[in-house]
């Protein structure tokens, strides 16, 4: 092997031998799945994209998007082995198989990682590392043959990964096929580190088929089963998991580790709080991993999260990324953060949304080599140490929305960090094809965002958030989305009531919200557009041109003013009898709807159509209520913030949650 100052051969002296633990195995997709292959193996070894500089390469040439990745599912033998034909090359510099060195450097005391590779024929192994800027450096290259026992073990330092960077290796076959039989990354185990036990907590609502499939997937991983203490399924639906075909088999495969808790629908926060409570009451697990019921999982990622948590210097929440279930090489976000001034959550700085690894793999994506620090991790996959739960409490009783965000902020406020660990991920249905801010969930978006702002905003009266809240109401009114505004106003009324309503209304509020929404035309969705009157417009657009989006703030304000003036005009008889236009969901923007008196609007998921009708009287009433409630909230801001902050320890306590479960008739309601 070509030696380097940052590479050390494995120590062979008996008195120097240490205990090493595998923390990151090289794996391949189940069944050689074509769509996910770019996340595991990169056969485009010649491609390299240098860091961008104002959209151009350092040499001044335009930066172009790499071609779609090659995939070779026929090379995959099983989850651990890959057969590489003669004179071909594969890079393991991929999302699932590169080692996220900077995350281990930042959050653990580990300073050396060991790469071990086993082959069955002559080949070359080239080891690479990257910097935080995405610059790739070759660490070493060695021909491996019979003299080396077709194996390689190399210790690599983590000292220079302060801001980012990964390790990986490429494999190149010589004159005959070579099989990668095993490859893994391991770390030295400090004396104080012990292997923690894991409970997986799944909340499910009428997805028994997904849930049973995932139970089988967990049971099929012997490595995961080695650290697994229990799987707790909180079943809040009417289609019971225990009645699903295949459940008995999954239960048997889990070997007594499965617990099913039946309870009424208390939302995601109620389901995950139940999983947290059962875990800390059992006191046998070091961690609970919250997992959505409708994901497809990479069990190696779950194992990595648990093992990473074993080594962190302080108790740390360890989350995973989310990939698109329908576009399997596309990642949702690389990190999640909260803008404290606006109190909105979204992608962390220095990242891009909806990144497609098939178009630009890890080695070709410079921004992804910088370590990304986050404020929270979504509860599609999130491991929480029981020590943290015991110290800061369970989920906030908010049913859905903001529960995961709030918990991350609460943990941060108490000195605990969250890490979104590369190489730990699930596939989940994307949010891109729906807009849940305008359906029944509008209540929870509004109520819970205000609640989080009152609890944690460092700015006087919540910074910009109250103004944005009012602006959203205006936007919905201009779009004739009166049901959304009504739900948002009910949310503000509940916030003004104080923290006592949180547990009290947890199980009943959804029914009230749905009943309220059902009273509005814009919420009544018909599957067949023909069930509505024919589209007819008595007055054509001015100069034959429809409205366009404003390109500046002053232009937007003009459009708002124009829309507001339009709202107070009487509604023509024709618009009451016939919709003026049929607008696609993607085109249903406020500046377009604001100029109409009625319109058929396709639902965001494409399942049907609703008839939005302008109602000047209703718009005026809702606008006045919105202004009044926002004024009251701002006037009572300090009082409300103090009340919610004082109540937080109690409303998130195991005692309060146990009382809520008891009141709902689910205390001890388990099917084991």
Short mmCIF file of C-alpha atoms in Angstrom, two decimals, residues 102-443:
data_model
loop_
_atom_site.label_atom_id
_atom_site.label_comp_id
_atom_site.label_asym_id
_atom_site.label_seq_id
_atom_site.Cartn_x
_atom_site.Cartn_y
_atom_site.Cartn_z
CA UNK A 102 -17.33 14.88 10.19
CA UNK A 103 -20.42 13.87 12.20
CA UNK A 104 -18.39 11.37 14.20
CA UNK A 105 -15.67 13.98 14.65
CA UNK A 106 -18.10 16.62 15.92
CA UNK A 107 -20.32 14.58 18.23
CA UNK A 108 -18.12 11.79 19.61
CA UNK A 109 -14.65 11.37 21.10
CA UNK A 110 -13.73 8.89 18.37
CA UNK A 111 -10.63 10.01 16.46
CA UNK A 112 -9.89 6.94 14.32
CA UNK A 113 -12.09 4.83 12.08
CA UNK A 114 -11.09 1.45 10.69
CA UNK A 115 -12.01 0.31 7.19
CA UNK A 116 -12.06 -3.46 6.61
CA UNK A 117 -12.62 -4.98 3.16
CA UNK A 118 -12.71 -8.64 2.11
CA UNK A 119 -12.53 -9.77 -1.55
CA UNK A 120 -12.17 -13.06 -3.42
CA UNK A 121 -9.83 -12.03 -6.25
CA UNK A 122 -7.20 -9.50 -7.27
CA UNK A 123 -8.41 -5.90 -7.27
CA UNK A 124 -7.39 -2.36 -6.41
CA UNK A 125 -8.88 -0.48 -3.50
CA UNK A 126 -8.55 3.31 -3.58
CA UNK A 127 -9.50 5.23 -0.44
CA UNK A 128 -10.71 8.82 -0.66
CA UNK A 129 -11.65 11.60 1.70
CA UNK A 130 -13.39 14.90 1.07
CA UNK A 131 -13.16 18.30 2.68
CA UNK A 132 -16.00 20.52 3.85
CA UNK A 133 -15.78 22.31 0.48
CA UNK A 134 -16.34 19.07 -1.43
CA UNK A 135 -12.73 18.77 -2.62
CA UNK A 136 -11.80 15.09 -3.07
CA UNK A 137 -8.37 13.80 -2.04
CA UNK A 138 -7.06 10.30 -2.62
CA UNK A 139 -5.71 8.91 0.64
CA UNK A 140 -4.21 5.68 -0.68
CA UNK A 141 -4.43 3.06 -3.43
CA UNK A 142 -3.41 -0.57 -3.02
CA UNK A 143 -3.53 -3.73 -5.08
CA UNK A 144 -5.04 -6.54 -3.06
CA UNK A 145 -4.28 -10.14 -3.94
CA UNK A 146 -3.53 -13.54 -2.48
CA UNK A 147 -0.47 -12.23 -0.64
CA UNK A 148 -2.74 -9.93 1.36
CA UNK A 149 -5.32 -12.67 1.88
CA UNK A 150 -7.64 -10.72 -0.41
CA UNK A 151 -8.35 -8.35 2.47
CA UNK A 152 -7.46 -4.88 3.64
CA UNK A 153 -7.65 -3.25 7.06
CA UNK A 154 -6.75 0.42 7.36
CA UNK A 155 -7.03 2.85 10.27
CA UNK A 156 -7.93 6.38 9.24
CA UNK A 157 -7.84 9.53 11.38
CA UNK A 158 -10.82 11.81 11.98
CA UNK A 159 -8.83 14.79 13.20
CA UNK A 160 -9.21 16.98 10.08
CA UNK A 161 -12.99 16.79 9.68
CA UNK A 162 -13.94 19.77 11.82
CA UNK A 163 -16.40 21.35 9.38
CA UNK A 164 -17.27 18.47 7.08
CA UNK A 165 -16.00 15.66 4.93
CA UNK A 166 -16.50 11.93 4.30
CA UNK A 167 -14.41 8.80 3.77
CA UNK A 168 -15.14 6.17 1.12
CA UNK A 169 -13.39 3.67 -1.15
CA UNK A 170 -13.53 2.63 -4.78
CA UNK A 171 -13.09 -0.95 -5.96
CA UNK A 172 -11.52 -1.72 -9.36
CA UNK A 173 -11.41 -5.27 -10.75
CA UNK A 174 -8.30 -6.51 -12.56
CA UNK A 175 -8.42 -9.18 -15.27
CA UNK A 176 -11.14 -11.28 -13.66
CA UNK A 177 -14.37 -10.76 -11.77
CA UNK A 178 -13.99 -9.81 -8.12
CA UNK A 179 -16.59 -10.19 -5.40
CA UNK A 180 -16.81 -7.70 -2.57
CA UNK A 181 -17.65 -10.17 0.18
CA UNK A 182 -17.66 -7.80 3.12
CA UNK A 183 -16.80 -4.21 3.92
CA UNK A 184 -17.41 -2.28 7.09
CA UNK A 185 -16.27 0.69 9.15
CA UNK A 186 -15.53 0.20 12.83
CA UNK A 187 -14.40 2.32 15.77
CA UNK A 188 -12.50 1.68 18.94
CA UNK A 189 -14.75 1.29 21.97
CA UNK A 190 -13.84 3.50 24.96
CA UNK A 191 -14.16 1.87 28.33
CA UNK A 192 -17.15 4.01 29.33
CA UNK A 193 -19.21 3.16 26.22
CA UNK A 194 -21.75 0.36 26.40
CA UNK A 195 -24.15 -0.89 23.75
CA UNK A 196 -27.58 0.61 24.38
CA UNK A 197 -30.85 -1.23 23.89
CA UNK A 198 -33.43 0.14 21.49
CA UNK A 199 -37.22 0.37 21.50
CA UNK A 200 -38.90 1.24 18.20
CA UNK A 201 -42.19 3.11 18.67
CA UNK A 202 -44.57 3.15 15.70
CA UNK A 203 -47.79 5.18 15.61
CA UNK A 204 -50.31 3.86 13.11
CA UNK A 205 -53.73 4.94 11.89
CA UNK A 206 -55.53 2.63 9.44
CA UNK A 207 -52.38 1.48 7.66
CA UNK A 208 -52.17 -2.09 8.96
CA UNK A 209 -50.61 -3.40 5.73
CA UNK A 210 -47.72 -0.93 5.90
CA UNK A 211 -47.24 -1.61 9.58
CA UNK A 212 -47.11 -5.39 9.26
CA UNK A 213 -44.68 -5.12 6.35
CA UNK A 214 -42.35 -2.99 8.48
CA UNK A 215 -42.57 -5.37 11.42
CA UNK A 216 -41.43 -8.16 9.11
CA UNK A 217 -38.59 -6.00 7.80
CA UNK A 218 -37.33 -5.31 11.32
CA UNK A 219 -37.48 -8.98 12.26
CA UNK A 220 -35.55 -9.96 9.11
CA UNK A 221 -32.45 -8.02 10.22
CA UNK A 222 -30.42 -10.14 12.68
CA UNK A 223 -28.03 -7.25 13.38
CA UNK A 224 -30.92 -4.95 14.32
CA UNK A 225 -32.55 -7.67 16.39
CA UNK A 226 -29.33 -7.90 18.43
CA UNK A 227 -29.88 -4.39 19.84
CA UNK A 228 -33.69 -4.37 19.76
CA UNK A 229 -35.51 -4.61 23.08
CA UNK A 230 -39.09 -3.98 21.98
CA UNK A 231 -41.32 -2.73 19.18
CA UNK A 232 -44.30 -0.76 20.47
CA UNK A 233 -47.11 -0.22 17.97
CA UNK A 234 -49.65 2.37 19.10
CA UNK A 235 -52.70 1.54 17.01
CA UNK A 236 -55.14 4.48 16.83
CA UNK A 237 -57.17 3.30 13.87
CA UNK A 238 -60.30 1.29 13.21
CA UNK A 239 -58.51 -1.12 10.86
CA UNK A 240 -56.47 -2.96 13.45
CA UNK A 241 -52.91 -4.10 12.86
CA UNK A 242 -53.49 -7.26 14.89
CA UNK A 243 -56.23 -8.27 12.42
CA UNK A 244 -54.06 -7.80 9.33
CA UNK A 245 -52.94 -10.80 7.32
CA UNK A 246 -49.33 -11.62 8.19
CA UNK A 247 -49.47 -10.10 11.68
CA UNK A 248 -49.13 -13.43 13.48
CA UNK A 249 -46.06 -14.26 11.39
CA UNK A 250 -44.48 -10.87 12.10
CA UNK A 251 -45.23 -11.22 15.81
CA UNK A 252 -43.64 -14.66 15.92
CA UNK A 253 -40.56 -13.46 14.01
CA UNK A 254 -40.03 -10.67 16.55
CA UNK A 255 -39.71 -13.28 19.27
CA UNK A 256 -41.79 -11.74 22.02
CA UNK A 257 -40.53 -8.22 21.45
CA UNK A 258 -43.80 -6.84 20.02
CA UNK A 259 -46.30 -4.84 22.09
CA UNK A 260 -49.49 -3.43 20.53
CA UNK A 261 -51.27 -0.63 22.37
CA UNK A 262 -54.80 0.21 21.24
CA UNK A 263 -56.08 3.72 21.87
CA UNK A 264 -58.41 6.29 20.26
CA UNK A 265 -56.95 8.64 17.70
CA UNK A 266 -54.91 11.15 19.71
CA UNK A 267 -52.84 12.16 16.71
CA UNK A 268 -49.16 11.70 16.06
CA UNK A 269 -48.24 13.45 19.29
CA UNK A 270 -50.55 11.16 21.27
CA UNK A 271 -49.24 8.06 19.56
CA UNK A 272 -45.58 8.93 19.94
CA UNK A 273 -46.08 10.14 23.51
CA UNK A 274 -47.54 6.70 24.26
CA UNK A 275 -44.46 5.06 22.80
CA UNK A 276 -42.22 7.33 24.87
CA UNK A 277 -44.20 6.65 28.04
CA UNK A 278 -44.20 2.88 27.60
CA UNK A 279 -40.46 2.97 26.97
CA UNK A 280 -39.48 4.97 30.05
CA UNK A 281 -41.90 3.01 32.23
CA UNK A 282 -40.26 -0.20 31.10
CA UNK A 283 -36.80 1.29 31.91
CA UNK A 284 -34.99 -1.38 29.89
CA UNK A 285 -34.14 0.67 26.79
CA UNK A 286 -31.51 3.37 26.33
CA UNK A 287 -33.32 4.80 23.32
CA UNK A 288 -36.73 5.00 21.71
CA UNK A 289 -36.88 5.46 17.95
CA UNK A 290 -40.06 7.16 16.72
CA UNK A 291 -41.00 5.77 13.33
CA UNK A 292 -43.88 6.55 10.99
CA UNK A 293 -46.06 3.61 10.04
CA UNK A 294 -46.06 4.27 6.28
CA UNK A 295 -42.33 4.35 5.62
CA UNK A 296 -40.04 1.92 3.90
CA UNK A 297 -36.93 1.51 5.97
CA UNK A 298 -33.26 0.75 5.58
CA UNK A 299 -32.62 -1.32 8.71
CA UNK A 300 -28.90 -0.60 8.52
CA UNK A 301 -29.76 3.08 9.02
CA UNK A 302 -31.72 2.31 12.20
CA UNK A 303 -28.78 0.32 13.51
CA UNK A 304 -26.34 3.12 12.64
CA UNK A 305 -28.43 5.68 14.52
CA UNK A 306 -28.44 3.54 17.67
CA UNK A 307 -24.72 2.82 17.46
CA UNK A 308 -23.85 6.46 16.79
CA UNK A 309 -25.90 7.43 19.86
CA UNK A 310 -23.82 5.02 21.97
CA UNK A 311 -20.69 7.05 21.23
CA UNK A 312 -21.94 10.66 21.43
CA UNK A 313 -20.23 12.70 24.13
CA UNK A 314 -23.60 13.80 25.53
CA UNK A 315 -27.11 12.32 25.17
CA UNK A 316 -28.09 13.27 21.63
CA UNK A 317 -31.22 12.97 19.51
CA UNK A 318 -30.24 11.12 16.33
CA UNK A 319 -32.55 11.47 13.34
CA UNK A 320 -32.59 10.15 9.81
CA UNK A 321 -33.24 11.72 6.43
CA UNK A 322 -36.40 11.22 4.39
CA UNK A 323 -36.37 10.03 0.79
CA UNK A 324 -39.30 10.28 -1.60
CA UNK A 325 -41.23 7.00 -1.69
CA UNK A 326 -42.19 7.64 -5.32
CA UNK A 327 -38.87 9.04 -6.57
CA UNK A 328 -36.59 6.86 -4.52
CA UNK A 329 -33.30 8.57 -5.23
CA UNK A 330 -34.68 12.00 -4.25
CA UNK A 331 -34.10 13.33 -0.73
CA UNK A 332 -36.62 15.67 0.92
CA UNK A 333 -34.27 17.84 3.02
CA UNK A 334 -30.66 17.34 4.12
CA UNK A 335 -31.31 19.20 7.38
CA UNK A 336 -34.15 20.95 9.21
CA UNK A 337 -33.96 24.34 10.93
CA UNK A 338 -36.25 26.96 12.46
CA UNK A 339 -36.15 30.62 11.48
CA UNK A 340 -36.62 32.14 14.93
CA UNK A 341 -37.62 35.59 13.63
CA UNK A 342 -40.40 34.27 11.41
CA UNK A 343 -40.84 31.09 13.45
CA UNK A 344 -41.05 28.88 10.41
CA UNK A 345 -39.39 25.54 9.85
CA UNK A 346 -37.65 24.46 6.67
CA UNK A 347 -34.37 23.44 5.11
CA UNK A 348 -31.17 24.24 6.98
CA UNK A 349 -28.87 26.89 5.49
CA UNK A 350 -26.34 25.72 2.89
CA UNK A 351 -28.54 22.86 1.70
CA UNK A 352 -30.82 22.22 -1.25
CA UNK A 353 -34.27 20.66 -1.28
CA UNK A 354 -35.37 17.63 -3.29
CA UNK A 355 -31.84 16.55 -4.20
CA UNK A 356 -31.73 13.68 -6.71
CA UNK A 357 -28.76 11.37 -6.13
CA UNK A 358 -29.37 9.71 -9.50
CA UNK A 359 -28.48 12.99 -11.19
CA UNK A 360 -25.75 14.12 -8.79
CA UNK A 361 -24.32 11.58 -6.40
CA UNK A 362 -22.53 12.34 -3.16
CA UNK A 363 -19.10 12.65 -4.78
CA UNK A 364 -20.51 15.11 -7.29
CA UNK A 365 -22.38 17.34 -4.82
CA UNK A 366 -19.94 19.73 -3.11
CA UNK A 367 -22.46 21.35 -0.72
CA UNK A 368 -23.29 17.95 0.82
CA UNK A 369 -19.76 17.54 2.16
CA UNK A 370 -20.19 20.35 4.64
CA UNK A 371 -21.50 19.14 8.00
CA UNK A 372 -25.04 20.37 8.49
CA UNK A 373 -26.15 21.20 12.03
CA UNK A 374 -29.90 21.08 12.65
CA UNK A 375 -32.50 22.34 15.11
CA UNK A 376 -34.70 19.24 15.01
CA UNK A 377 -35.43 16.06 13.07
CA UNK A 378 -38.79 14.98 11.68
CA UNK A 379 -40.45 12.09 13.50
CA UNK A 380 -40.61 9.95 10.37
CA UNK A 381 -37.41 8.47 11.94
CA UNK A 382 -35.98 9.92 15.13
CA UNK A 383 -34.07 8.26 17.96
CA UNK A 384 -34.38 9.89 21.40
CA UNK A 385 -32.36 8.78 24.43
CA UNK A 386 -34.60 7.89 27.36
CA UNK A 387 -32.38 10.10 29.53
CA UNK A 388 -33.57 13.11 27.54
CA UNK A 389 -37.22 12.08 27.85
CA UNK A 390 -36.85 11.66 31.60
CA UNK A 391 -35.33 15.14 31.84
CA UNK A 392 -37.49 17.24 29.49
CA UNK A 393 -40.72 15.27 29.16
CA UNK A 394 -42.77 13.69 26.42
CA UNK A 395 -44.30 15.16 23.27
CA UNK A 396 -46.34 18.35 23.45
CA UNK A 397 -50.07 17.42 23.28
CA UNK A 398 -50.81 19.10 19.95
CA UNK A 399 -52.27 16.15 17.95
CA UNK A 400 -50.22 16.79 14.77
CA UNK A 401 -47.86 19.43 13.33
CA UNK A 402 -44.95 21.04 15.15
CA UNK A 403 -44.66 18.27 17.77
CA UNK A 404 -41.31 17.12 16.38
CA UNK A 405 -40.14 20.71 15.79
CA UNK A 406 -41.08 21.79 19.31
CA UNK A 407 -39.35 18.79 20.86
CA UNK A 408 -36.11 19.57 19.05
CA UNK A 409 -36.24 23.20 20.19
CA UNK A 410 -37.09 22.13 23.74
CA UNK A 411 -34.17 19.71 23.78
CA UNK A 412 -31.87 22.42 22.45
CA UNK A 413 -33.06 24.83 25.14
CA UNK A 414 -32.11 22.21 27.72
CA UNK A 415 -28.62 21.69 26.33
CA UNK A 416 -29.27 18.64 24.12
CA UNK A 417 -28.31 18.47 20.47
CA UNK A 418 -30.02 16.88 17.49
CA UNK A 419 -28.01 15.23 14.72
CA UNK A 420 -29.47 14.23 11.38
CA UNK A 421 -27.07 11.39 10.58
CA UNK A 422 -26.21 10.72 6.92
CA UNK A 423 -26.61 7.06 6.11
CA UNK A 424 -29.72 6.76 8.30
CA UNK A 425 -32.93 7.26 6.33
CA UNK A 426 -36.39 6.04 5.38
CA UNK A 427 -38.59 6.43 2.31
CA UNK A 428 -41.83 8.29 2.94
CA UNK A 429 -44.67 9.70 0.86
CA UNK A 430 -43.71 13.27 -0.11
CA UNK A 431 -45.60 16.43 0.81
CA UNK A 432 -45.05 17.89 -2.67
CA UNK A 433 -48.40 16.74 -4.04
CA UNK A 434 -50.57 18.13 -1.26
CA UNK A 435 -51.16 21.33 0.64
CA UNK A 436 -52.32 20.51 4.15
CA UNK A 437 -52.35 24.17 5.19
CA UNK A 438 -55.75 24.63 3.53
CA UNK A 439 -57.59 21.49 4.65
CA UNK A 440 -58.64 20.44 8.17
CA UNK A 441 -55.00 20.56 9.24
CA UNK A 442 -55.02 24.37 8.88
CA UNK A 443 -56.20 24.53 12.50
#
